Coordinates of C-alpha atoms in Angstrom, one line a residue:
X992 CA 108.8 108.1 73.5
X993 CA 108.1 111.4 75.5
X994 CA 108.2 114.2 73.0
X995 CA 108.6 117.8 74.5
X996 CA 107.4 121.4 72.6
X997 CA 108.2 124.7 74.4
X998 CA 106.3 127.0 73.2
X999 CA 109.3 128.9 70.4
X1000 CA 111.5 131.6 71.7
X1001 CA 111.9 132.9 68.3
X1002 CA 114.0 136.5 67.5
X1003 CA 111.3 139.2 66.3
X1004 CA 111.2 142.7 64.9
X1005 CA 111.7 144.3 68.1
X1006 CA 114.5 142.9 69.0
X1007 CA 116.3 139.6 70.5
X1008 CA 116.3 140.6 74.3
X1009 CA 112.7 142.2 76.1
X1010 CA 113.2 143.4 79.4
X1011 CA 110.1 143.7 81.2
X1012 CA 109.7 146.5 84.3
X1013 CA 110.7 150.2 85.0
X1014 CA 112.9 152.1 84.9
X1015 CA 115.3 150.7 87.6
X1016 CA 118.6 149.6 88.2
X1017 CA 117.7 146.6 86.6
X1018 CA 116.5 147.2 83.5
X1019 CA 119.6 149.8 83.1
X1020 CA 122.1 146.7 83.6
X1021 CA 120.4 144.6 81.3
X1022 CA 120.3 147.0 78.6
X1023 CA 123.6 148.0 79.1
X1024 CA 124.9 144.6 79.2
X1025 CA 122.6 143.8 76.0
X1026 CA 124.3 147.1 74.1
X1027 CA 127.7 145.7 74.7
X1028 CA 126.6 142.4 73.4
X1029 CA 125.7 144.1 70.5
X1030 CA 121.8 142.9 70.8
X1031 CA 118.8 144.4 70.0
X1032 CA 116.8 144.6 73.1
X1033 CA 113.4 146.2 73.9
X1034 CA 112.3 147.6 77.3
X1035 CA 108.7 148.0 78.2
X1036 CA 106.6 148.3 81.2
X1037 CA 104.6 145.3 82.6
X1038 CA 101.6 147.0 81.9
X1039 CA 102.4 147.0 77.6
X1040 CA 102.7 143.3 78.2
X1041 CA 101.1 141.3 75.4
X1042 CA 101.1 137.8 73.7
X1043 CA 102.4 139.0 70.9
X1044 CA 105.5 141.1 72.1
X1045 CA 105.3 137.9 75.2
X1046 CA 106.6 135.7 72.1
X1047 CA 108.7 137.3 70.2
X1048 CA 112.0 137.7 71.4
X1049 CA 114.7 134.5 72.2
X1050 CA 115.4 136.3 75.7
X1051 CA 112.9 137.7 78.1
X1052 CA 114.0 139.5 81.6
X1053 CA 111.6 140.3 84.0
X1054 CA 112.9 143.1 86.7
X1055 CA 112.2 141.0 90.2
X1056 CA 109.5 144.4 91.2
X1057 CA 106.5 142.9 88.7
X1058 CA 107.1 139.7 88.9
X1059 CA 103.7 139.5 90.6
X1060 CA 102.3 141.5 87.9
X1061 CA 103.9 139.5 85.0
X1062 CA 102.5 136.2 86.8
X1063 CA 98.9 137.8 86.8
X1064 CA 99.1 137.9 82.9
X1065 CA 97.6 135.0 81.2
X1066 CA 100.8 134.4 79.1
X1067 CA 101.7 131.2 76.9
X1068 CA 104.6 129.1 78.9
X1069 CA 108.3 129.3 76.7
X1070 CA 111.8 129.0 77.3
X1071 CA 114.0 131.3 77.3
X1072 CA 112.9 133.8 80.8
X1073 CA 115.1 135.0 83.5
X1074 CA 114.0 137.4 86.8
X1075 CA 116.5 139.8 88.0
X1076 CA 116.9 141.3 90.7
X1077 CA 119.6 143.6 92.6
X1078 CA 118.9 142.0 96.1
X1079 CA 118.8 138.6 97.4
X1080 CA 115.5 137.3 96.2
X1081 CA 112.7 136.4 98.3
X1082 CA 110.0 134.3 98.7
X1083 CA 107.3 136.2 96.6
X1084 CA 110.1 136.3 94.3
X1085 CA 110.4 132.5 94.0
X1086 CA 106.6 132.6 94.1
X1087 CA 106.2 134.5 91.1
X1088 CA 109.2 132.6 89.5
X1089 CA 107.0 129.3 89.8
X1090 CA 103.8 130.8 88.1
X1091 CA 105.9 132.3 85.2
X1092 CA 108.1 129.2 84.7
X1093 CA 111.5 131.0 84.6
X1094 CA 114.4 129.2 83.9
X1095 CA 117.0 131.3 86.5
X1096 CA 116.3 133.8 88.8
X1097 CA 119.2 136.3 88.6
X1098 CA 121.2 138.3 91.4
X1099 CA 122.7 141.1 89.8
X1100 CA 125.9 142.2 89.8
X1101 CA 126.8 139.3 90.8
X1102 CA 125.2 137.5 88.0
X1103 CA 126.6 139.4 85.4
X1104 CA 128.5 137.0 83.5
X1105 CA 126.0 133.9 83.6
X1106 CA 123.3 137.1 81.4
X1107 CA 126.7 137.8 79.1
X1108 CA 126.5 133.9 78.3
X1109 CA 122.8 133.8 78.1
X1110 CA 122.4 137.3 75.4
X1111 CA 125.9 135.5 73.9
X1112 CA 123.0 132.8 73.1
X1113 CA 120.5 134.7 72.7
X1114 CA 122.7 137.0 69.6
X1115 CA 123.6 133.7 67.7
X1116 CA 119.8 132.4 67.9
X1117 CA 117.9 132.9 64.5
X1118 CA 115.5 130.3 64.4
X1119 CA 112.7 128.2 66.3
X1120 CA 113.7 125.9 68.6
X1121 CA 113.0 122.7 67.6
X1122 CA 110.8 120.1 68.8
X1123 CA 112.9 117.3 71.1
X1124 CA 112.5 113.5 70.5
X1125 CA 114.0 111.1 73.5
X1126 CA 113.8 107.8 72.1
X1127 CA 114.4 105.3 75.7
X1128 CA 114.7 101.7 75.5
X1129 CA 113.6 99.3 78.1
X1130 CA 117.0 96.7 77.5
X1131 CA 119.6 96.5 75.7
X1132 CA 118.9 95.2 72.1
X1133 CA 115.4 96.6 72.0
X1134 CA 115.6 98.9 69.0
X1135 CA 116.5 102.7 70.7
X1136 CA 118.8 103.1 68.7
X1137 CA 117.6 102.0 65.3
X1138 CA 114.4 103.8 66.1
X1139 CA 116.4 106.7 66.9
X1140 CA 118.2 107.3 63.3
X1141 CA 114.9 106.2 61.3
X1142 CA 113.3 109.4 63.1
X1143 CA 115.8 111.5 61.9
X1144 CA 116.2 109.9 58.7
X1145 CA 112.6 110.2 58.3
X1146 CA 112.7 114.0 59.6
X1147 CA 115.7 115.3 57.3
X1148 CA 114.0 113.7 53.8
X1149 CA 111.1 116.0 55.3
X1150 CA 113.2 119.3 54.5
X1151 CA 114.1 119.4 58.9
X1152 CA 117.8 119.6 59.5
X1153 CA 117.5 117.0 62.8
X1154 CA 120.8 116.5 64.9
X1155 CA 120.6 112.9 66.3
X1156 CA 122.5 112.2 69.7
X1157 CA 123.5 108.9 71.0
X1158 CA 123.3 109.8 75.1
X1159 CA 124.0 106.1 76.1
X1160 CA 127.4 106.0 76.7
X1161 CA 127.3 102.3 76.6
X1162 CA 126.2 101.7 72.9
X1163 CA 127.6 100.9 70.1
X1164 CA 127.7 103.9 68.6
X1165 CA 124.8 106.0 66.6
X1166 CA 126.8 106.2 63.9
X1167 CA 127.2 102.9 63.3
X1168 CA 123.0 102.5 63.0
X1169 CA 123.6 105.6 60.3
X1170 CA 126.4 103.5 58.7
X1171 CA 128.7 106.3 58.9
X1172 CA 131.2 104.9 61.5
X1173 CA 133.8 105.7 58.8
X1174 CA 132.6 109.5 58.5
X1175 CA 135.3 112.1 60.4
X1176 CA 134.2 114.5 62.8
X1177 CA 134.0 114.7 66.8
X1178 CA 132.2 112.3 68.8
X1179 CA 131.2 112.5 73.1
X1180 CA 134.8 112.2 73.9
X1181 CA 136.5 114.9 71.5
X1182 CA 133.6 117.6 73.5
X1183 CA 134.6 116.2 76.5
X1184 CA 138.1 117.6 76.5
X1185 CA 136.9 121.3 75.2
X1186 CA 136.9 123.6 77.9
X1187 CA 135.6 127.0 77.4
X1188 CA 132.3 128.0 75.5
X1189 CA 131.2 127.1 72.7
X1190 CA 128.5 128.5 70.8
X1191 CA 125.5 126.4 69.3
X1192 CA 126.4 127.3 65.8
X1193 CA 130.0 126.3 66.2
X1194 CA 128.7 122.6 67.4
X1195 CA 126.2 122.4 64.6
X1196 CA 129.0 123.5 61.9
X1197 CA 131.3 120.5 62.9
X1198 CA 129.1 117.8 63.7
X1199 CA 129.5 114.8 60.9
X1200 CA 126.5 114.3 59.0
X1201 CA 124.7 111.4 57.2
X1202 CA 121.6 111.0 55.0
X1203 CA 120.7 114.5 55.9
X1204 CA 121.3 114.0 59.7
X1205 CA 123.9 115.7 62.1
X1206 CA 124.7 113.1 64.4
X1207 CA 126.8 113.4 67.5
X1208 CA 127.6 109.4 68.6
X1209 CA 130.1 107.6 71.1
X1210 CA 133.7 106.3 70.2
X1211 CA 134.4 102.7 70.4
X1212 CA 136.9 102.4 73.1
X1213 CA 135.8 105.3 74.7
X1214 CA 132.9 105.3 76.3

C-alpha cells in the first residue's frame, strides 16, 4: 500500500506563481502570461532563493539560465516546477532539470498554452495537496476494494474531505463497497465522453458522495 507525500505546493502571501531568474525574455512571458490569468505572481532572482519563498507558491518557473544555480540550492523536493526556456533546451538543461525534479521543461512560445493550463491550475488551487493512498490487490477477491472505502471512511470521520477512486476498470464498482450504487452523479464513463478542460474544483463539485467520501466508481455495463 505505497503511500506517496510531495512535499505541499501550497498558495502563499506572495503570490500563486514564483518565477525564478532575471530579467529576460522569459520571466517577461511568464509574467505577462500570469497578469492575464489574473494570478499573483512573484519574480525574484536566483540569488533571493530561499526555503521559505521555495515553498510557498502552487507554481514555480525557473528561467532555463540558473537552472544550474537553482540546482546548487539545497531545496526541499515538491510538485508543482517547470524550466523555461526560449530555445531548444540542452543537455545542462536536462541536467539541471533532473537535480531540481521538475515536472516539464518548457519551450516558449511555443509552449504557451500548456503554462495557460498550468497558472489556470495553479489560480483555482487554495489548499495543500493531499497525501495519495493506492490501495493494489494481489487477485481478485482479496479485499482492494473494501480496504479502499474503509480508508476513506476512516479519513472523512477524521474532519479530511478524501475522494475515493475505483481505477480497476474491471470491478464491481466502488460504490457499491460504499453502498451507494443508488446515489446519482458521474461515474468513469460519463468523464470519458467530456472533451475540453475541466478544472479540479468543477470535478470535486459533482462527484457523488457517501459517508463523507467523494467517490468516483465504474458503471456496471460499462467498464
Amino acid at each position: 500500500m505505497p503511500v506517496r507525500r510531495d512535499q505541499p505546493a501550497r498558495s502563499g502571501e506572495d503570490g500563486r506563481l514564483l518565477v525564478v531568474g532575471p530579467a529576460t525574455d522569459v520571466r517577461e512571458e511568464v509574467l505577462r502570461l500570469a497578469a492575464t490569468a489574473g494570478i499573483l505572481a512573484r519574480a525574484i532572482e536566483a540569488a533571493e532563493l530561499t526555503a521559505a519563498i521555495w515553498s510557498g507558491p502552487s507554481l514555480v518557473v525557473i528561467d532555463a539560465d540558473c537552472a544550474d544555480q537553482v540546482s546548487s540550492v539545497a531545496l526541499t523536493r515538491r510538485s508543482g516546477l517547470v524550466i523555461a526556456t526560449t530555445s531548444r533546451p540542452n543537455a545542462d538543461v536536462w541536467s539541471a532539470a533532473v537535480s531540481i525534479g521538475v515536472e516539464h521543461v518548457l519551450e516558449l512560445p511555443a509552449g504557451q498554452a500548456w503554462l495557460v493550463d498550468r497558472l489556470a491550475d495553479a489560480a483555482g488551487r487554495t489548499e495543500p495537496l493531499g497525501a495519495l493512498i493506492a490501495v493494489i490487490g494481489g487477485c481478485g477477491g482479496a479485499g482492494a476494494s473494501t480496504l479502499a472505502a474503509a480508508l476513506a471512511v476512516s479519513a472523512a470521520r477524521s474532519g479530511h474531505q478524501p475522494v475515493l477512486l475505483g481505477a480497476d476498470p474491471w470491478d464491481g464498482g466502488i460504490d457499491i463497497t460504499l453502498g451507494a450504487e443508488e446515489v446519482s452523479g458521474p461515474r468513469w464513463p460519463d468523464l470519458a465522453t467530456v472533451s475540453g478542460r475541466l478544472s479540479t474544483a468543477a470535478i470535486l463539485d459533482g462527484l457523488p458522495q457517501a459517508h463523507g467520501v467523494r467517490f468516483l466508481s465504474s458503471a456496471r455495463g460499462q467498464a
